[in-house]
XYZ file of C-alpha atoms in Angstrom:
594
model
C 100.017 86.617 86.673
C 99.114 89.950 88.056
C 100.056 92.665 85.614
C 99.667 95.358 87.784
C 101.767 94.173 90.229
C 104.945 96.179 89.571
C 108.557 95.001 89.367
C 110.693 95.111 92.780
C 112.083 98.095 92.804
C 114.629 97.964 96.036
C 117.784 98.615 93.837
C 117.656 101.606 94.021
C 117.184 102.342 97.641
C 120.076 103.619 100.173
C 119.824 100.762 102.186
C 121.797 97.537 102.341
C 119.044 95.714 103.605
C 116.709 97.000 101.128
C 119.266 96.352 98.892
C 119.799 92.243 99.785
C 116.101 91.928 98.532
C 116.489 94.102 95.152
C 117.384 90.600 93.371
C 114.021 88.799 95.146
C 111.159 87.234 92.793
C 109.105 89.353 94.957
C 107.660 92.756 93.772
C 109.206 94.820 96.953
C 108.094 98.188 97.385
C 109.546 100.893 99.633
C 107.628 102.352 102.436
C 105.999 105.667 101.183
C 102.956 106.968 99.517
C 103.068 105.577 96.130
C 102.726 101.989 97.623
C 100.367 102.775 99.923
C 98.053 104.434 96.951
C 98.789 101.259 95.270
C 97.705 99.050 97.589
C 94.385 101.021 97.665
C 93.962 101.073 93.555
C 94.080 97.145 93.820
C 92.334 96.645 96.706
C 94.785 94.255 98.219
C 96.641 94.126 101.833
C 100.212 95.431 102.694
C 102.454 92.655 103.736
C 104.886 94.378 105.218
C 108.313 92.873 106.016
C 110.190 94.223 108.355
C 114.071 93.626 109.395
C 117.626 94.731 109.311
C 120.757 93.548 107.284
C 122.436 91.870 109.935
C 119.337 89.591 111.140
C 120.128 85.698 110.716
C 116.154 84.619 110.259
C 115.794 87.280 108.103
C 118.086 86.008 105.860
C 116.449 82.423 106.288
C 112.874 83.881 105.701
C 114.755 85.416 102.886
C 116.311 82.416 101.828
C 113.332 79.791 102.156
C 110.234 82.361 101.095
C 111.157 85.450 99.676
C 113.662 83.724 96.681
C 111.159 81.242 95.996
C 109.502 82.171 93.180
C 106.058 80.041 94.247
C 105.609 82.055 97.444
C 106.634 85.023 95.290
C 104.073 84.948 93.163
C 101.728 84.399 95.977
C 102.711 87.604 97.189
C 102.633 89.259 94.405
C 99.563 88.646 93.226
C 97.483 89.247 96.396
C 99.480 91.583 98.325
C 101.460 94.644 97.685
C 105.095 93.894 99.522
C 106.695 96.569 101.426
C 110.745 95.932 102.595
C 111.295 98.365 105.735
C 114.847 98.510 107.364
C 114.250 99.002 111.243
C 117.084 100.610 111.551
C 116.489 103.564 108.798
C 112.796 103.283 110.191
C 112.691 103.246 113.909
C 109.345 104.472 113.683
C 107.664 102.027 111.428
C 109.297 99.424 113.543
C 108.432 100.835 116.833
C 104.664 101.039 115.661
C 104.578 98.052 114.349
C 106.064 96.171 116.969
C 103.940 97.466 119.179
C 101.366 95.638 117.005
C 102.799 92.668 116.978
C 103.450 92.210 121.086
C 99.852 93.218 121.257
C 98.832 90.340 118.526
C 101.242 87.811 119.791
C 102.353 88.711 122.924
C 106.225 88.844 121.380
C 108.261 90.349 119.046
C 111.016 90.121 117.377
C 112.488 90.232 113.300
C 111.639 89.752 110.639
C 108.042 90.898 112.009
C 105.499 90.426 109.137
C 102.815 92.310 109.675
C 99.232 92.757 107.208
C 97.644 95.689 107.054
C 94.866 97.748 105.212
C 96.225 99.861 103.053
C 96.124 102.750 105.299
C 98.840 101.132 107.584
C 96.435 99.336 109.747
C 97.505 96.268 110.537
C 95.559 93.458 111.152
C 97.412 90.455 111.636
C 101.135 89.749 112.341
C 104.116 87.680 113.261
C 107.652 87.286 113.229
C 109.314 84.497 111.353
C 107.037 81.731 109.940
C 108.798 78.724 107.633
C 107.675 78.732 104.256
C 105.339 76.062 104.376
C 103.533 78.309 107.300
C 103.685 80.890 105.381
C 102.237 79.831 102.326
C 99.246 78.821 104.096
C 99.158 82.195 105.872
C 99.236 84.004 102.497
C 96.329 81.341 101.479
C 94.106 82.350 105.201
C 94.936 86.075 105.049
C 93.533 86.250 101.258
C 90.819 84.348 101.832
C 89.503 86.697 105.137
C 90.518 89.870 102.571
C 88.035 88.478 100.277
C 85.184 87.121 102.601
C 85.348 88.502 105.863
C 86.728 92.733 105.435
C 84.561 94.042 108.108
C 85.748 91.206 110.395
C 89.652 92.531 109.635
C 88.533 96.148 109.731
C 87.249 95.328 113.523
C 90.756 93.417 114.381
C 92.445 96.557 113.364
C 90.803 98.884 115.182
C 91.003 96.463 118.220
C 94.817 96.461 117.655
C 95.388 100.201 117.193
C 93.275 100.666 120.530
C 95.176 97.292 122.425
C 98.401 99.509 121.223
C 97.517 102.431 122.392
C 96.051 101.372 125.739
C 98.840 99.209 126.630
C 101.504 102.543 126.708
C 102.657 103.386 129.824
C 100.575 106.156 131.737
C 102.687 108.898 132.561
C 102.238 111.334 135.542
C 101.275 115.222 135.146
C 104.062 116.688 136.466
C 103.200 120.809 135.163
C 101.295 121.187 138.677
C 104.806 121.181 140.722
C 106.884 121.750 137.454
C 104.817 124.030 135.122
C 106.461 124.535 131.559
C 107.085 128.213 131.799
C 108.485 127.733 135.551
C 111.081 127.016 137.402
C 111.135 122.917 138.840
C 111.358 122.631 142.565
C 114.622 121.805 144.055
C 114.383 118.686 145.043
C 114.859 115.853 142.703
C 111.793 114.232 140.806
C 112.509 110.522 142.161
C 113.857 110.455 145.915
C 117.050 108.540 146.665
C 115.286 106.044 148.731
C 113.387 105.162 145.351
C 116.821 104.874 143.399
C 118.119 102.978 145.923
C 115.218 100.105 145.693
C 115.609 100.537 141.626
C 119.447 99.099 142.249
C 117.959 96.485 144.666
C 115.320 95.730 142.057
C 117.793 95.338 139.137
C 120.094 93.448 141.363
C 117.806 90.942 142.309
C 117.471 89.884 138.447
C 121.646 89.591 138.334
C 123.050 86.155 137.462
C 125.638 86.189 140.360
C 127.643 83.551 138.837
C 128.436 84.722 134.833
C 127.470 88.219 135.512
C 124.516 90.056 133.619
C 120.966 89.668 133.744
C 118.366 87.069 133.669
C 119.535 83.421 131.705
C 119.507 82.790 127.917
C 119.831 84.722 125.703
C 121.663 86.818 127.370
C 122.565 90.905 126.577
C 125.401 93.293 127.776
C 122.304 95.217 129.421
C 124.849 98.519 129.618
C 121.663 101.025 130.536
C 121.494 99.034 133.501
C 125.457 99.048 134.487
C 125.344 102.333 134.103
C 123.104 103.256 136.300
C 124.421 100.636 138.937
C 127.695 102.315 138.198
C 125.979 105.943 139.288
C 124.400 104.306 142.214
C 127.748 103.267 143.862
C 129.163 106.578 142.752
C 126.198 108.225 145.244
C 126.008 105.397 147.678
C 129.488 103.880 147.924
C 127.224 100.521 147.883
C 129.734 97.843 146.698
C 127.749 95.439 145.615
C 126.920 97.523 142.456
C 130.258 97.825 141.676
C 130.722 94.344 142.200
C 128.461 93.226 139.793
C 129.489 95.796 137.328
C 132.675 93.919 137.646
C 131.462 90.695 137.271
C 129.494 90.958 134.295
C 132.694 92.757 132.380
C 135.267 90.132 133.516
C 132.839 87.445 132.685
C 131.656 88.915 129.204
C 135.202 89.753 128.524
C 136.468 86.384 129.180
C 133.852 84.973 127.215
C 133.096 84.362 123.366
C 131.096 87.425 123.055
C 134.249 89.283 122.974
C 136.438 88.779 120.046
C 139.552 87.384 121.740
C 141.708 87.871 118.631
C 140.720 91.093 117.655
C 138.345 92.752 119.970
C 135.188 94.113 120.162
C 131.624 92.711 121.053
C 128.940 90.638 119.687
C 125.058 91.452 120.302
C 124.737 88.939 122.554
C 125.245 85.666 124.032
C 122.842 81.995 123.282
C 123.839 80.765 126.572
C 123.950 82.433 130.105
C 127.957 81.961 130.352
C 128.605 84.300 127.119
C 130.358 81.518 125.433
C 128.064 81.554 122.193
C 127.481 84.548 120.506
C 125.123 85.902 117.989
C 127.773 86.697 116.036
C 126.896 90.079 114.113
C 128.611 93.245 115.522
C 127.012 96.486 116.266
C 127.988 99.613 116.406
C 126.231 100.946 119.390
C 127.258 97.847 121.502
C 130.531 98.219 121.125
C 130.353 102.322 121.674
C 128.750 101.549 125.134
C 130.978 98.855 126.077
C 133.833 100.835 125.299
C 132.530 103.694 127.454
C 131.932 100.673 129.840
C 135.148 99.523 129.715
C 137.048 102.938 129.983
C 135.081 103.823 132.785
C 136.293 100.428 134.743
C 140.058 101.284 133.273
C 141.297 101.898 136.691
C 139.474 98.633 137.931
C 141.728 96.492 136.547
C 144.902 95.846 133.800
C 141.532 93.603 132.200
C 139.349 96.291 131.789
C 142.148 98.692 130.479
C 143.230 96.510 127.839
C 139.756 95.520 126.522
C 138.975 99.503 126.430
C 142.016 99.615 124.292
C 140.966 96.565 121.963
C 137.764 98.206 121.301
C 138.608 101.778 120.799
C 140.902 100.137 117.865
C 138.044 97.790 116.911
C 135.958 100.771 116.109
C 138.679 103.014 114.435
C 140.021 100.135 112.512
C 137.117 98.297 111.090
C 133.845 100.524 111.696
C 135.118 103.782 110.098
C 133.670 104.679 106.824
C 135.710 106.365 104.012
C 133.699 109.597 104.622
C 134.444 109.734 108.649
C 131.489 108.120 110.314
C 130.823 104.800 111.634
C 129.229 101.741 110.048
C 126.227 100.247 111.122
C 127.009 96.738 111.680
C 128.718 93.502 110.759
C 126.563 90.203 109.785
C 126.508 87.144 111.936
C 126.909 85.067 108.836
C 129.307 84.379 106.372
C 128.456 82.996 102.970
C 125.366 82.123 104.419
C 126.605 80.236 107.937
C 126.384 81.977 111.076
C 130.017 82.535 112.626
C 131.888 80.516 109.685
C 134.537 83.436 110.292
C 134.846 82.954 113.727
C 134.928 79.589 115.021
C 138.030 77.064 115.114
C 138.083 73.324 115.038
C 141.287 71.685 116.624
C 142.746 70.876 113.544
C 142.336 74.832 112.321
C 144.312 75.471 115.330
C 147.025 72.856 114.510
C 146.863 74.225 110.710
C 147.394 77.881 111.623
C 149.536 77.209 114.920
C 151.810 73.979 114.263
C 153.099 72.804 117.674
C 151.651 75.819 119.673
C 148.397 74.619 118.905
C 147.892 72.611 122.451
C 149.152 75.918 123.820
C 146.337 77.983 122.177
C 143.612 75.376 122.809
C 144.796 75.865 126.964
C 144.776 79.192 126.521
C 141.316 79.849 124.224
C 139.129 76.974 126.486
C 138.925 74.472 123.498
C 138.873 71.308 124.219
C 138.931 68.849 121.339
C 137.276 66.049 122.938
C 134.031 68.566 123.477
C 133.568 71.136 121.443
C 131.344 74.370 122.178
C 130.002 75.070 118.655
C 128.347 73.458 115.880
C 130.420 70.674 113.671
C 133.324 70.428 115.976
C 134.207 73.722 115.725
C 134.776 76.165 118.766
C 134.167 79.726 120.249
C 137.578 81.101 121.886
C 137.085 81.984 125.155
C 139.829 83.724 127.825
C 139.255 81.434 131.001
C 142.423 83.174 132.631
C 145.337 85.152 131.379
C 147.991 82.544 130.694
C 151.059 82.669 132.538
C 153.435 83.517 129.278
C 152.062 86.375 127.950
C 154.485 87.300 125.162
C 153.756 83.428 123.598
C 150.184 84.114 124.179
C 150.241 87.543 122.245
C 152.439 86.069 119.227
C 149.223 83.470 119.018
C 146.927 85.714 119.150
C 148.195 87.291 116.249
C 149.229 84.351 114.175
C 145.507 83.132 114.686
C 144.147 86.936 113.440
C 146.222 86.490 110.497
C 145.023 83.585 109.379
C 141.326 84.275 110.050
C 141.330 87.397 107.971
C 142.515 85.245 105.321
C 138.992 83.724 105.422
C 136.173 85.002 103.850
C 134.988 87.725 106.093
C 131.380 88.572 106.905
C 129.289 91.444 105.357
C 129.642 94.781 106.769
C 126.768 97.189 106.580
C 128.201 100.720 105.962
C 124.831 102.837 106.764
C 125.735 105.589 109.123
C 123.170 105.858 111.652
C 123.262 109.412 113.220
C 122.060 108.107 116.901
C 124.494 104.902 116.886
C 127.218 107.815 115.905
C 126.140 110.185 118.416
C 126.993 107.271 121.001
C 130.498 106.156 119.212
C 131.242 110.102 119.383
C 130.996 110.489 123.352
C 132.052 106.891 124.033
C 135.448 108.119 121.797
C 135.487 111.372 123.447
C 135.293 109.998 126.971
C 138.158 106.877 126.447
C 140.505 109.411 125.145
C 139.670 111.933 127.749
C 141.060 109.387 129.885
C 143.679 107.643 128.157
C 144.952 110.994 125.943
C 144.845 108.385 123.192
C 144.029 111.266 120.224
C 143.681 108.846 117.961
C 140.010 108.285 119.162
C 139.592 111.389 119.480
C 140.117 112.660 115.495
C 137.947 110.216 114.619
C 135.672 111.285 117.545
C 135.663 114.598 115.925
C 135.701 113.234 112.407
C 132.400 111.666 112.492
C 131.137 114.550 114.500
C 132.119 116.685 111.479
C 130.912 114.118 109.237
C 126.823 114.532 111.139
C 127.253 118.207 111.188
C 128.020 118.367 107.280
C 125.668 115.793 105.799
C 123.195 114.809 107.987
C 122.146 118.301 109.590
C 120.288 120.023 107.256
C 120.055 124.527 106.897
C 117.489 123.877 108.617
C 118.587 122.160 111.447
C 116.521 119.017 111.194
C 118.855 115.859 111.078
C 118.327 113.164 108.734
C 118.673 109.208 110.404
C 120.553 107.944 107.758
C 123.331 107.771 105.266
C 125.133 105.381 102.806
C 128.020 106.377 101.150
C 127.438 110.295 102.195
C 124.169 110.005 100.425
C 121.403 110.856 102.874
C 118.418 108.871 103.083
C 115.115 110.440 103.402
C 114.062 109.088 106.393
C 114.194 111.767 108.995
C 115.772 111.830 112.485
C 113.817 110.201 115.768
C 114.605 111.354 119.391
C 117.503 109.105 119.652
C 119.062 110.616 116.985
C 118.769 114.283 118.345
C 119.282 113.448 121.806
C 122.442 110.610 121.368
C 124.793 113.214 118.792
C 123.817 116.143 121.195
C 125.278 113.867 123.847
C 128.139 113.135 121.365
C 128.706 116.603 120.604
C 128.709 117.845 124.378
C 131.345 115.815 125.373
C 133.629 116.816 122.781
C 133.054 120.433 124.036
C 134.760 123.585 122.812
C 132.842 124.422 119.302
C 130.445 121.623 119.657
C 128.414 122.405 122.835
C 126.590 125.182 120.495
C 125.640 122.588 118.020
C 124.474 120.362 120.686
C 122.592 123.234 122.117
C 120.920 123.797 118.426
C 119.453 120.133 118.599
C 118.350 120.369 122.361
C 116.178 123.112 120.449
C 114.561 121.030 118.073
C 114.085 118.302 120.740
C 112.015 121.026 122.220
C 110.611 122.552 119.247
C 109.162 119.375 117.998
C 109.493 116.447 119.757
C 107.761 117.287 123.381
C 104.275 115.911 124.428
C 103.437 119.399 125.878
C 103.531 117.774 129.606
C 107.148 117.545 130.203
C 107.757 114.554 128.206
C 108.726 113.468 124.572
C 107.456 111.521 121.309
C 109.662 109.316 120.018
C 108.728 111.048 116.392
C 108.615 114.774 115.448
C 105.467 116.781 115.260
C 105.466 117.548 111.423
C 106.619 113.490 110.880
C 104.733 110.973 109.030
C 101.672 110.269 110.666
C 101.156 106.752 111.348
C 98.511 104.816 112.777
C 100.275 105.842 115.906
C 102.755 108.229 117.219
C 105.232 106.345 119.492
C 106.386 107.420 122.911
C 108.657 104.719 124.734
C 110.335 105.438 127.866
C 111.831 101.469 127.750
C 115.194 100.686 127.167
C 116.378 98.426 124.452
C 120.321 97.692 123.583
C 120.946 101.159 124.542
C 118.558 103.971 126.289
C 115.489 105.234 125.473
C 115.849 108.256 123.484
C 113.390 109.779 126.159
C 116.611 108.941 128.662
C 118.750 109.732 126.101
C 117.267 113.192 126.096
C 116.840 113.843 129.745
C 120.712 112.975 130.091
C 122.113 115.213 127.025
C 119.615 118.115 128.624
C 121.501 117.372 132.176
C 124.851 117.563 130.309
C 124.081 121.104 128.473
C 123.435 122.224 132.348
C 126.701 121.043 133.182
C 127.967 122.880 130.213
C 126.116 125.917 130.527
C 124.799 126.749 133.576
C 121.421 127.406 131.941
C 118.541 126.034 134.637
C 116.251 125.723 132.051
C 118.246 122.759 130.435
C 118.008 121.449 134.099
C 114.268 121.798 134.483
C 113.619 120.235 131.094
C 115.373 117.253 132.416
C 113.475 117.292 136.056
C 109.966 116.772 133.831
C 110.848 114.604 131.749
C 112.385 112.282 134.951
C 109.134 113.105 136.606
C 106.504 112.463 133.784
C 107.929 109.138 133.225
C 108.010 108.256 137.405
C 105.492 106.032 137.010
C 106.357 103.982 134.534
C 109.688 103.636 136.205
C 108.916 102.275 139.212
C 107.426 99.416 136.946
C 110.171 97.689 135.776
C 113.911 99.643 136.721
C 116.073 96.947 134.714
C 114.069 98.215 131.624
C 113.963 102.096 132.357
C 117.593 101.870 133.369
C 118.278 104.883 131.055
C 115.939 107.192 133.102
C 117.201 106.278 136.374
C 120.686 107.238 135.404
C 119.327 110.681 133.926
C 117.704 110.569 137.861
C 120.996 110.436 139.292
C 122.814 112.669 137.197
C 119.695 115.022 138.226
C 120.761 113.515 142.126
C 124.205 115.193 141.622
C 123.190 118.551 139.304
C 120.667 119.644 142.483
C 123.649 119.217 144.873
């Protein structure tokens, strides 16, 4: 047994994923220096093992490898193990991924990833069954020991494969310099924004809605941008699949038809199985979605309304932000809460059972989930609305009488920053001022704890305790966004964090690191124009810098936004369904030069 391998020591960290492992046979370390130096003293590799607390094969990886006290012990004597949450460390996982797709040519969590004890990293994966693994601990050992100089050359190959394969931006200070006025006209011409829409459109599943087949995502960078497109063009197809995709996913078992709100996505193309866990910065752009398509339809109202109450109700924290997520299991079973078999519906309903099995899409003879169970799905409104309502909430009742799935209460300042304006914007128009206190709460709630005297924002919180892990883009750019369209008092804080954006997050050509100038340094410094769940926090900033125009009237706000459109052109152009973010910036640029 290795003696100086250390104890794990993740019970004491802020967060809840962290936390899940602090009872593991394995000797997890936090990211940071001191494991690092460790690492070094030993001369061992990191294994680093990277995830978030609402991941179902992290939790099986968990479950199969990291309780076992064989493959523990393995670990611990070879390797020193470092637990990262994503979501507290964006930029870990952004680097790291980046290794990984350049490795494996995919990504996805838990990514394991070995590495020198500078960071380097040498080798990863994702998830590998424990039998896999065990063997991989065995190879990755045995090359430490007998081939170093033949690791030492894969790193440097994957640091270089990392770095080469970033997008290549344009120079845009010739027509744009930094001290200057930007010319008039837009970056990106309309004829280009108009073959982005064509481009995204041609990837639409015209039957469900969406994008692309299984698994399937809301995709709401790329509806919102369609939804600019037909505000500029009047083009009704966009519309028309905006409206598609909501009905559809609104109809469908990624919405919760008993109490509302969204899961991350759906298994199948026709949104009928979810991944069950809930996020908080899906459901803060669907309900700015869904507000936005209010007037569309009484379908669209009323699921605005379910998930405005969905966040207020179950996502608010006791000190006035918003929670990070809800799991996808429950004692260890993906959707256990969720899912009803007939005879749960007879059980909760009596004789309006056959009524709610019409109603939900369940049909007994052939059911849609695993051991006869069923998602509810909305195929069409039924007919008696006032029975349908009193089922509804006789089924809620009963399911909350279930055991209930984890929720992870980390307040993430960027996920916040979008629940703020998606708040700020249903209640601007619904006058529902409900949403908007607790719009302004967790505004309040940034502006106390997580902004520091010095203005710097921290990522993170748990509890009102703020983690240590500083602020990315997203973060600045998403709460200045928040705090701009509450207005009034907060359009000068938003203005303050536009400052730091500038201060230490630009690339000195117009566009933006992902990571601040005095951060960390890693083995890289990421800067990702791509879209994910929500924008880029490169889009995210060239929008909030477009809204503090609107707000001020200060050009240089404008110009900002006109370089950082412009650097990123080229990338653009690529691959619009992915870049969606920036071309929506574009066309809020479209409208600020008219």
């Amino acid at each position: 047994m290795c003696e100086a391998c250390g104890m794990n020591e993740l019970a004491g960290a802020l967060s809840p994923y962290l936390r899940q492992h602090a009872g593991n046979p394995v000797a997890w370390r936090q990211w940071g220096p001191g494991a690092l130096a460790d690492a070094a003293a030993r001369d061992v590799p990191l294994l680093i093992s990277i995830g978030y607390s609402t991941c179902h094969w992290c939790h099986v990886m968990a479950h199969e490898s990291f309780e076992d006290r064989t493959v523990a012990a393995a670990i611990n004597d070879r390797f020193v193990a470092v637990k990262v949450d994503r979501e507290e460390r964006p930029d870990l996982d952004a680097v790291y991924m980046q290794a990984t797709m350049a490795i494996t040519g995919q990504g996805g969590w838990p990514m394991t990833v070995f590495a020198f004890p500078d960071g380097t990293p040498f080798f990863a994966g994702t998830y590998f069954p424990k039998a896999h693994f065990l063997r991989l601990l065995d190879a990755v050992h045995e090359a430490w020991g007998g081939q170093r100089e033949e690791l030492r050359h894969q790193g440097a190959a994957i640091v270089e494969a990392s770095a080469k394969g970033g997008p290549a931006f344009a120079d845009v200070t010739v027509a744009c310099p930094l001290d200057g006025p930007c010319p008039p006209a837009p970056p990106i011409r309309e004829s280009l924004l108009d073959r982005a829409a064509d481009s995204i459109l041609a990837s639409a599943d015209t039957v469900h809605g969406g994008f692309g087949s299984a698994p399937k995502f809301p995709g709401v960078p790329s509806l919102r941008f369609l939804l600019d497109a037909y505000v500029r063009t009047g083009d009704e197809r966009l519309l028309g699949h905006v409206r598609l995709t909501a009905e559809r996913m609104a109809r469908g078992g990624i919405y919760d038809q008993l109490e509302g709100g969204f899961a991350r996505y759906s298994v199948d193309a026709a949104w009928t199985v979810p991944h069950f866990e809930k996020m908080l910065y899906d459901n803060a752009e669907l309900l700015w979605l869904y507000a936005r398509l209010a007037g569309e339809g009484e379908l669209f109202a009323r699921v605005a309304d379910e998930t405005a109450a969905f966040l207020l109700e179950r996502f608010t924290t006791p000190e006035g932000g918003f929670a990070a997520a809800f799991d996808a299991d429950t004692d260890g079973v993906e959707g256990r809460t969720y899912v009803w078999t007939f005879a749960e519906l007879e059980a909760a309903l009596g004789e309006d059972a056959v009524f709610a099995a019409e109603a939900f899409g369940v049909d007994p003879a052939r059911p849609n989930f695993e051991h006869d169970a069923n998602v509810l799905e909305l195929p069409a409104d039924p007919a008696d609305g006032a029975r349908f309502a009193a089922v509804r909430h006789r089924l809620l009742e009963a399911r909350r009488r279930r055991a209930q799935p984890a929720r992870d209460d980390k307040v993430v300042a960027a996920w916040n920053g979008l629940a703020i304006g998606a708040l700020a914007e249903y209640a601007s128009r619904t006058g529902h001022r409900d949403s908007l206190l607790a719009a302004e709460r967790a505004a309040a709630f940034l502006a106390e704890r997580h902004l520091g005297a010095d203005g710097r924002l921290a990522r993170a919180s748990l509890g009102g305790e703020v983690s240590e892990a500083p602020g990315v883009l997203e973060d600045y750019a998403a709460v200045a966004l928040g705090f701009l369209r509450l207005g009034g008092e907060w359009t000068d804080r938003a203005r303050a964090l536009l400052e730091q954006v500038r201060a230490h997050f630009g690339d000195g050509l117009g566009g933006f690191f992902d990571t601040a100038a005095d951060a960390e340094r890693l083995v890289s410094r990421p800067a990702d124009v791509h879209d994910g769940p929500t924008a880029s926090g490169w889009a995210l900033a060239a929008a909030a810098l477009l809204e503090a125009y609107e707000a001020t009237g200060d050009e240089t706000y404008k110009d900002d936004a006109w370089r950082a459109i412009a650097r990123a052109e080229p990338v653009m152009g690529g691959n619009p369904r992915f870049t969606a973010g920036l071309h929506a910036a574009a066309e809020a640029l479209v409208r600020a030069q008219r």
